[in-house]
Short mmCIF file of C-alpha atoms and ligand atoms in Angstrom, two decimals:
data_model
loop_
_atom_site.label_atom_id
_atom_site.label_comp_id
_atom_site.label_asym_id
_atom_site.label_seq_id
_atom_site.Cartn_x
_atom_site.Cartn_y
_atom_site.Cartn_z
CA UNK A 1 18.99 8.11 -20.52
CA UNK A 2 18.98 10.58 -18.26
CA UNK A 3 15.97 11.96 -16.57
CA UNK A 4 14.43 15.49 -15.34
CA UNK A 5 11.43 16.88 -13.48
CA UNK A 6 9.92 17.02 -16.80
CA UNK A 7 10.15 13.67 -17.60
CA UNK A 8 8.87 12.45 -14.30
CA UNK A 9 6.15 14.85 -14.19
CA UNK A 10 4.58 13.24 -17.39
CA UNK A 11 4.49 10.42 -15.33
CA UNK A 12 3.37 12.01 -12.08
CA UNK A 13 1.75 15.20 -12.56
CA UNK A 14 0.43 15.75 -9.25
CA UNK A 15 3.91 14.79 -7.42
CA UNK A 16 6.38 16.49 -9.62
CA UNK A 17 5.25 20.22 -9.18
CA UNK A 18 4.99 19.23 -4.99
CA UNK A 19 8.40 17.94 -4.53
CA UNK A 20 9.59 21.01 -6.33
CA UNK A 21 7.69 23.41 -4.11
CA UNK A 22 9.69 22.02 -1.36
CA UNK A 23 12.62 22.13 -2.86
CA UNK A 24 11.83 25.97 -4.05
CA UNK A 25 11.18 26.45 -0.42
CA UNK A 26 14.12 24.72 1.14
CA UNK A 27 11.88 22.32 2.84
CA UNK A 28 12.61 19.19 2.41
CA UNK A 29 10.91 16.45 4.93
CA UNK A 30 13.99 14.23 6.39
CA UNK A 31 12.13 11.50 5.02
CA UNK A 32 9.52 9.97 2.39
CA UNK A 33 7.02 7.38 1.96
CA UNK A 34 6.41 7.05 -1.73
CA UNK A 35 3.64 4.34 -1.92
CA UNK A 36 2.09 3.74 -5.50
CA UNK A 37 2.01 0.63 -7.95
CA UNK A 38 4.98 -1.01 -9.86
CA UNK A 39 5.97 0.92 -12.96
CA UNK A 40 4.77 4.15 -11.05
CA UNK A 41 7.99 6.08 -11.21
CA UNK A 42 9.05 5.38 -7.49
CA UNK A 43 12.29 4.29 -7.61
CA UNK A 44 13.27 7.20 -10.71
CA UNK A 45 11.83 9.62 -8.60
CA UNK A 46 14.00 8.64 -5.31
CA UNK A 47 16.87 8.88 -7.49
CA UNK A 48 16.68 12.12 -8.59
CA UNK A 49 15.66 13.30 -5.55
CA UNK A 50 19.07 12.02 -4.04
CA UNK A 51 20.68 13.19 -7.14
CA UNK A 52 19.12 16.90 -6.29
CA UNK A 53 20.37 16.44 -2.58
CA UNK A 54 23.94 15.32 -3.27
CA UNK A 55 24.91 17.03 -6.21
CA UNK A 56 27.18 19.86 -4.36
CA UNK A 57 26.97 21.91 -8.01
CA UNK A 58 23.35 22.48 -7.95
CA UNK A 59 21.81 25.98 -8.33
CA UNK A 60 17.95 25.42 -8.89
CA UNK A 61 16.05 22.40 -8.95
CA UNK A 62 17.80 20.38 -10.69
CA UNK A 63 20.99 18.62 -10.09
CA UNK A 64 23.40 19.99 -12.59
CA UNK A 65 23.87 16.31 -14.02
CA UNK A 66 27.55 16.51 -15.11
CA UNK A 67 29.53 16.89 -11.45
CA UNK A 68 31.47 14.10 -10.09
CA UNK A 69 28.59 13.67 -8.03
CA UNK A 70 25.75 13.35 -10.53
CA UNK A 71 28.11 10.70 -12.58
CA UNK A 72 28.27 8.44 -9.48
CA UNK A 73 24.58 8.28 -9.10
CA UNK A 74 23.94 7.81 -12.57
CA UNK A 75 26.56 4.58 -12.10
CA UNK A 76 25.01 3.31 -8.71
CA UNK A 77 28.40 3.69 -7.16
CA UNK A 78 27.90 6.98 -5.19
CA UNK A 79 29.61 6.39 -1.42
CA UNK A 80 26.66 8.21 0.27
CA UNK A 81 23.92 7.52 -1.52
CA UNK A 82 22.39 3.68 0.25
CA UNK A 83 19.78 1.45 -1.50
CA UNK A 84 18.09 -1.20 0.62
CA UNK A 85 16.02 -3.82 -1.05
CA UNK A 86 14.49 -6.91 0.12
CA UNK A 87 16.58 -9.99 0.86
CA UNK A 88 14.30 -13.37 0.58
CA UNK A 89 11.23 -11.82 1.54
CA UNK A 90 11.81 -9.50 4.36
CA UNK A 91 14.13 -6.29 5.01
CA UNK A 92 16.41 -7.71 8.10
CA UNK A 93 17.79 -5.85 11.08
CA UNK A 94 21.20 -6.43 10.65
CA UNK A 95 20.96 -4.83 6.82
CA UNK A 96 18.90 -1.94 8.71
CA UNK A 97 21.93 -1.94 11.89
CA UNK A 98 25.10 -1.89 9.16
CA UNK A 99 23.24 1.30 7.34
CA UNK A 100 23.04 2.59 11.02
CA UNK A 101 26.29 2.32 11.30
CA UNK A 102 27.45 3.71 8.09
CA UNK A 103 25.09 6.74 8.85
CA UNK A 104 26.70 7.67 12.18
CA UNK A 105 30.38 7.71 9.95
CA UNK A 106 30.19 11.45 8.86
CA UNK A 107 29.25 11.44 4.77
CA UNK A 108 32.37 10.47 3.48
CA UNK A 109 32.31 12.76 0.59
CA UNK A 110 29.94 15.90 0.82
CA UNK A 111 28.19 14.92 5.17
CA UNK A 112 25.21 14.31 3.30
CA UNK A 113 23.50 11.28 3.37
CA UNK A 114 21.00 9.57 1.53
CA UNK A 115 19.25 6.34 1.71
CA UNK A 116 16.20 4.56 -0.63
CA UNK A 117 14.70 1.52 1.20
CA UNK A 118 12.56 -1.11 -1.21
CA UNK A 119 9.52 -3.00 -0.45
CA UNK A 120 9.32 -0.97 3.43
CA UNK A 121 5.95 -3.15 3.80
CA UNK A 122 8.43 -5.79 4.20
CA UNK A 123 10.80 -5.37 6.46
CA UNK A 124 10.88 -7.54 9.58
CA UNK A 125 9.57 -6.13 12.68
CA UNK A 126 13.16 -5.85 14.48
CA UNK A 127 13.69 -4.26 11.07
CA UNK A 128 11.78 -1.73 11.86
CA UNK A 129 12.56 -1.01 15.70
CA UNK A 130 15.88 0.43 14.45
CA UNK A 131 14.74 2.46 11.75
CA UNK A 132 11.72 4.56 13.72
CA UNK A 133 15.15 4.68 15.95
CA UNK A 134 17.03 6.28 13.16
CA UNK A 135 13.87 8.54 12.09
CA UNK A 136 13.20 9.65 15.50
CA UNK A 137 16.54 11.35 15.46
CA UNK A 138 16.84 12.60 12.42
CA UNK A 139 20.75 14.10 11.47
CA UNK A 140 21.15 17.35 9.40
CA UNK A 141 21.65 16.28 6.25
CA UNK A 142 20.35 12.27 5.85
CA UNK A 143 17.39 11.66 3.09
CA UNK A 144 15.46 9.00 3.47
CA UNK A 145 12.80 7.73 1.06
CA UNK A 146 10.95 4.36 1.65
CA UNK A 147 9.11 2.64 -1.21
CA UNK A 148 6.19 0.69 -0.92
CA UNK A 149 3.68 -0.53 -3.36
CA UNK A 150 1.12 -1.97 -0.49
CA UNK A 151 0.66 1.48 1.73
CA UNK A 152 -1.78 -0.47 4.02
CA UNK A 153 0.96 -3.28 4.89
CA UNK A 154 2.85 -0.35 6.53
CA UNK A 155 3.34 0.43 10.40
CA UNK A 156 1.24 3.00 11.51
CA UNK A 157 4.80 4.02 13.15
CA UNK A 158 6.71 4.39 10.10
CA UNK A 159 3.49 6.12 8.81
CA UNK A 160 3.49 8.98 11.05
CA UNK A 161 6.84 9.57 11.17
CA UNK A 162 7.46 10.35 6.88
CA UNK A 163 6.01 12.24 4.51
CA UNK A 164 3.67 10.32 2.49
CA UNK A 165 3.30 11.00 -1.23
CA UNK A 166 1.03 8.65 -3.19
CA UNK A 167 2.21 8.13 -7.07
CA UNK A 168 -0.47 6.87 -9.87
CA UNK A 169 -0.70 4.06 -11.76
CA UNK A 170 0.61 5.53 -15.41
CA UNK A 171 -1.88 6.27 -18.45
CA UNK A 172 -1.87 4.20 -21.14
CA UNK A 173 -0.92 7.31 -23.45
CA UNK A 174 2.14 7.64 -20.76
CA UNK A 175 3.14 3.96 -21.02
CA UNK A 176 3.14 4.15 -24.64
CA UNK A 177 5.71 7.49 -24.67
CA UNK A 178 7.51 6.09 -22.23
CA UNK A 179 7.99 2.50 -24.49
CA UNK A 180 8.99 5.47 -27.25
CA UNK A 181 11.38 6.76 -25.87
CA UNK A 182 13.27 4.03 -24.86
CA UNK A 183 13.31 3.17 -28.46
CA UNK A 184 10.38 1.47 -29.68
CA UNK A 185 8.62 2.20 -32.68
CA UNK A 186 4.93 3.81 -32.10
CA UNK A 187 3.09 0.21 -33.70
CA UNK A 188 4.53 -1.61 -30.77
CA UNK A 189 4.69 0.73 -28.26
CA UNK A 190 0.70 0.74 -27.88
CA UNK A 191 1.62 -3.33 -28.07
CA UNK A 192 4.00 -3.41 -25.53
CA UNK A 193 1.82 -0.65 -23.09
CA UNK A 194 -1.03 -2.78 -23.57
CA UNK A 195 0.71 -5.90 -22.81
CA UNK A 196 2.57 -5.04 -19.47
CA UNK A 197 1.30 -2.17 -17.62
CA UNK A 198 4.47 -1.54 -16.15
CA UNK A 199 7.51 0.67 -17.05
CA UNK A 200 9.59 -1.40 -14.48
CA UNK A 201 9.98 -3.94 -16.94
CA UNK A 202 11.07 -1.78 -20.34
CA UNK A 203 14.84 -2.67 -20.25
CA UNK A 204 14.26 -6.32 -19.50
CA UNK A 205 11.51 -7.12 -22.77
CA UNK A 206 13.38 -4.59 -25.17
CA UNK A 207 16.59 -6.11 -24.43
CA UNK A 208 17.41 -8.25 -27.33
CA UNK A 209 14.07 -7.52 -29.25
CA UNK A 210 12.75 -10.40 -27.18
CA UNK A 211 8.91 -9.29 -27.53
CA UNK A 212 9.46 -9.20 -31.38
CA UNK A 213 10.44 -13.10 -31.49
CA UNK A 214 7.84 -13.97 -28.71
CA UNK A 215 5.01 -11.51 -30.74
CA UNK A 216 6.15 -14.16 -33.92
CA UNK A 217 5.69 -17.45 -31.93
CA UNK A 218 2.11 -16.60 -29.95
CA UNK A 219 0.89 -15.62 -33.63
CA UNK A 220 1.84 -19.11 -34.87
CA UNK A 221 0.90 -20.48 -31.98
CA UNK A 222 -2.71 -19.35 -31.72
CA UNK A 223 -2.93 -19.84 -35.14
CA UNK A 224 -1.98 -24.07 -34.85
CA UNK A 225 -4.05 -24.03 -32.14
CA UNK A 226 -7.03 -23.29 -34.15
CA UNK A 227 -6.14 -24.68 -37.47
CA UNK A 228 -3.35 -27.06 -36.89
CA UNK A 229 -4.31 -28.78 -33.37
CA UNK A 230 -0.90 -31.11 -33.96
CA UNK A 231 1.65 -28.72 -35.17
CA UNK A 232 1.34 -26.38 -31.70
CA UNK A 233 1.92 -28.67 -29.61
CA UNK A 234 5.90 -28.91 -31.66
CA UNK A 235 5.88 -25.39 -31.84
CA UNK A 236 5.22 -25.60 -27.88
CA UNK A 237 7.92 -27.37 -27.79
CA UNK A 238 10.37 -26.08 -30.41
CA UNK A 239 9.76 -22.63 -29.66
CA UNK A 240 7.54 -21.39 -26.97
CA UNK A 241 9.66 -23.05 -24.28
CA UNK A 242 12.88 -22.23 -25.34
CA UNK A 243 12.06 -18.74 -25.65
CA UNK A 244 10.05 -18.33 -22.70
CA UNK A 245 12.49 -19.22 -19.99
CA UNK A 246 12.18 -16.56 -17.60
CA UNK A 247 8.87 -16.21 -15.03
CA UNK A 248 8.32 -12.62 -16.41
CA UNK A 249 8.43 -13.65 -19.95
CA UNK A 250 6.26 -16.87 -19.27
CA UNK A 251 3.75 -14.17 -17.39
CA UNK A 252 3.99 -12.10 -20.34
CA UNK A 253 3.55 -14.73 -22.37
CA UNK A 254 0.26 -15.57 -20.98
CA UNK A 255 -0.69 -12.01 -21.58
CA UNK A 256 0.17 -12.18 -25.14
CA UNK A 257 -2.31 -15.18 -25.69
CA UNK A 258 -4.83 -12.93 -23.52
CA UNK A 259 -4.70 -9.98 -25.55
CA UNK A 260 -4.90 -12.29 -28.88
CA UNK A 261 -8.59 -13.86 -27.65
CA UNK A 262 -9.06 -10.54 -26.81
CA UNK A 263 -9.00 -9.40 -30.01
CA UNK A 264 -10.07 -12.18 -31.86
CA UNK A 265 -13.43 -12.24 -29.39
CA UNK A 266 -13.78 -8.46 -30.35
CA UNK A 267 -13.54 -9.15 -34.22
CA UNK A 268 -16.29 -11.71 -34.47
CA UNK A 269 -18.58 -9.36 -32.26
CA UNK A 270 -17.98 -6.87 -35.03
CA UNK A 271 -15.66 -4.58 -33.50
CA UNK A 272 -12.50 -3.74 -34.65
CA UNK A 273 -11.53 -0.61 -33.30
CA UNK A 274 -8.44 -0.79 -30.75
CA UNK A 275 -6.62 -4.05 -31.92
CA UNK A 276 -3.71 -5.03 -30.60
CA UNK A 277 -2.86 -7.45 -33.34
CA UNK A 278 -4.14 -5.39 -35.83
CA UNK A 279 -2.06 -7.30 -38.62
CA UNK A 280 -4.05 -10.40 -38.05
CA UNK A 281 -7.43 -9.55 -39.23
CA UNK A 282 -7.20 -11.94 -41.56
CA UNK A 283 -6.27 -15.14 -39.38
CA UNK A 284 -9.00 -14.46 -37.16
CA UNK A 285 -11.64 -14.42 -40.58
CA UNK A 286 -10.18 -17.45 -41.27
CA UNK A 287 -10.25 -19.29 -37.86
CA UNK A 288 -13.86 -17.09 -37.06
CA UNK A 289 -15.78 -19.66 -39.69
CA UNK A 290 -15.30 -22.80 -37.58
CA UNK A 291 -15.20 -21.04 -34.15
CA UNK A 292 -17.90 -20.25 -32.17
CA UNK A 293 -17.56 -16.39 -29.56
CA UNK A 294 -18.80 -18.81 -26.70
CA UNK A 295 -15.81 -20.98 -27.66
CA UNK A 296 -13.31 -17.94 -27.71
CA UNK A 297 -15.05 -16.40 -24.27
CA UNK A 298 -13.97 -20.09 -22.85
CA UNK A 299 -10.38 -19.78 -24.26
CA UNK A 300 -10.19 -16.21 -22.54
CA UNK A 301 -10.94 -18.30 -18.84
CA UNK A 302 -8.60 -21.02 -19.80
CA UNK A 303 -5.90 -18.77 -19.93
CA UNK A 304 -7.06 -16.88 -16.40
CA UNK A 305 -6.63 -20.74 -15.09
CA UNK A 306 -3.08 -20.88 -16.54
CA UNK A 307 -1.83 -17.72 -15.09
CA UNK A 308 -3.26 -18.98 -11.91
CA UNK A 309 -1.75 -21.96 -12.29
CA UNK A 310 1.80 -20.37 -13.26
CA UNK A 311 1.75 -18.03 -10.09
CA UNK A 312 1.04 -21.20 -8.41
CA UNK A 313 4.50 -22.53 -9.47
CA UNK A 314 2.95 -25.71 -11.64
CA UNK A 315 5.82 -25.96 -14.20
CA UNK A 316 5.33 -23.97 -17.55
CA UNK A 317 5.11 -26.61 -20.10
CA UNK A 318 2.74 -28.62 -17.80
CA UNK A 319 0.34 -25.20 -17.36
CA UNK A 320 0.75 -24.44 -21.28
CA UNK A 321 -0.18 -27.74 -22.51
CA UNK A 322 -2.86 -28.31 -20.59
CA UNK A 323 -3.58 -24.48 -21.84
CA UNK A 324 -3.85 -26.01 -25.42
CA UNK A 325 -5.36 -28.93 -24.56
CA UNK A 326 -8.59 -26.63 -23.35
CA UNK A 327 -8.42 -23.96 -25.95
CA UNK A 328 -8.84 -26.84 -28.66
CA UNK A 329 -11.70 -28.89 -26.30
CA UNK A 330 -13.80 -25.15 -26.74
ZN1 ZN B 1 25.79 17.56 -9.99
#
């Protein structure tokens, strides 16, 4: 999937039309701060923008997307085009000192340069002593663009010496197109936008239609928990964990049963518009007789506690048990 300025400006309406005025202008700042929320476009955008810079058949704005130099990109294996991203926690100076020293080799194919550095906020401070080096004295032809998604963790330094462009969280309405075209059908689109709030993670939950098989196993779940107390506690077992193996999916998980209270709290108050489960209408009748909204308001905080406890690192059958456990107290 290939992207253009029109595709990231649905995203980013404010930066697109910006970053093209420079380019329009021929000026380009040596180097970028991009600071904005996961799932905000930053990393797309710092790709095209080396794609744009590198790509030696370029007439306008664009890159022309077929040259040699446009297929590397698009295959992460382009010689002059550096991605930095954290190792365990912080950025180190000898991953800053090696790009160093692959900068001061001329660009090996075209003497441009470009480099993307991840998670900036968290580079070490010796880290940084050789980049504001680098920036200071800034080559003809090097791009950088640093990425951050916590602006305020920053140096001052490494402030004043970019260009800083701040991206928006995406719309819901944006999430959802975005979930489209990668492939999903409209129904679970506004699921799957409603669910995650982040882009970042599209080719990791529609890989292998894994949100379809864990959509099937909260809905049983929930449903045991209210009207089967035994039988979800084996389908805990039997399915939840097994499918759930991955932190993000457990996170997402969590969300699931979130949105499902959600729902269910909004049905027995009478209001129905905005569902996420809106095929499940019937379930929640069913459990509403024998289940009181101060009950389901309770089940909403018990699974706050979990996901507390999960980013905590208490292991995921002990946090979803004692999940259930709760849920069925009231
Ligand atoms: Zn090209």
């Amino acid at each position: 999937m290939q992207q253009t300025w029109q595709d990231l400006e649905m995203a980013q309406p404010r930066v697109v039309p910006f970053l093209i005025a420079s380019l329009k202008k021929d000026r380009l700042s040596h180097a970028y701060l991009f600071n904005g929320p996961a799932g905000s476009g930053k990393s797309a955008m710092a790709i095209y923008m080396a794609k744009r810079f590198l790509c030696r058949q370029a007439t306008g704005v664009d890159p022309c997307q077929v040259c040699k130099d446009c297929m590397r990109i698009d295959h992460g294996n382009h010689p002059d085009l550096h991605k930095m991203t954290v190792d365990k926690q912080t950025i180190k100076k000898e991953q800053v000192t090696a790009l160093q020293k692959e900068f001061s080799y001329r660009g090996m194919e075209s003497q441009k340069k470009v480099y993307i550095i991840h998670d900036v906020d968290k580079m070490t401070a010796s880290a940084i002593n050789s980049l504001l080096k680098f920036l200071e004295e800034p080559t003809q032809g090097t791009l950088a663009i640093l990425l951050t998604e916590n602006r305020e963790a920053v140096l001052s330094t490494l402030l004043s010496r970019t260009q800083q462009i701040n991206f928006l969280a995406p719309s819901h309405e944006n999430m959802v197109a975005q979930w489209m075209k990668a492939g999903v059908e409209e129904r679970h689109a506004h699921f799957l936008a409603a669910l995650t709030g982040n882009t970042a993670l599209i080719k990791e939950v529609t890989d292998g239609d894994w949100s379809f098989q864990a959509r099937g196993v909260v809905l049983q779940l929930m449903k045991e928990v209210y009207l089967k107390r035994d039988h979800a506690f084996l389908t805990l077992s039997d399915k939840w964990l097994p499918l759930l193996k991955e932190r993000f999916q457990q996170q997402l998980g969590l969300e699931m049963i979130f949105l499902w209270l959600k729902d269910f709290l909004y049905m027995k108050i009478g209001k129905e518009k905005g569902l996420v489960y809106v095929d499940q209408l019937q379930v929640f009748a069913q459990i509403a007789r024998s289940t009181s909204t101060q009950q389901i308001s309770r089940g909403v905080e018990h699974v706050m506690e979990a996901k507390r406890h999960l980013n905590a690192n208490v292991p995921i059958q002990l946090v979803m048990e004692r999940l259930l456990f709760k849920i069925q107290e009231g």
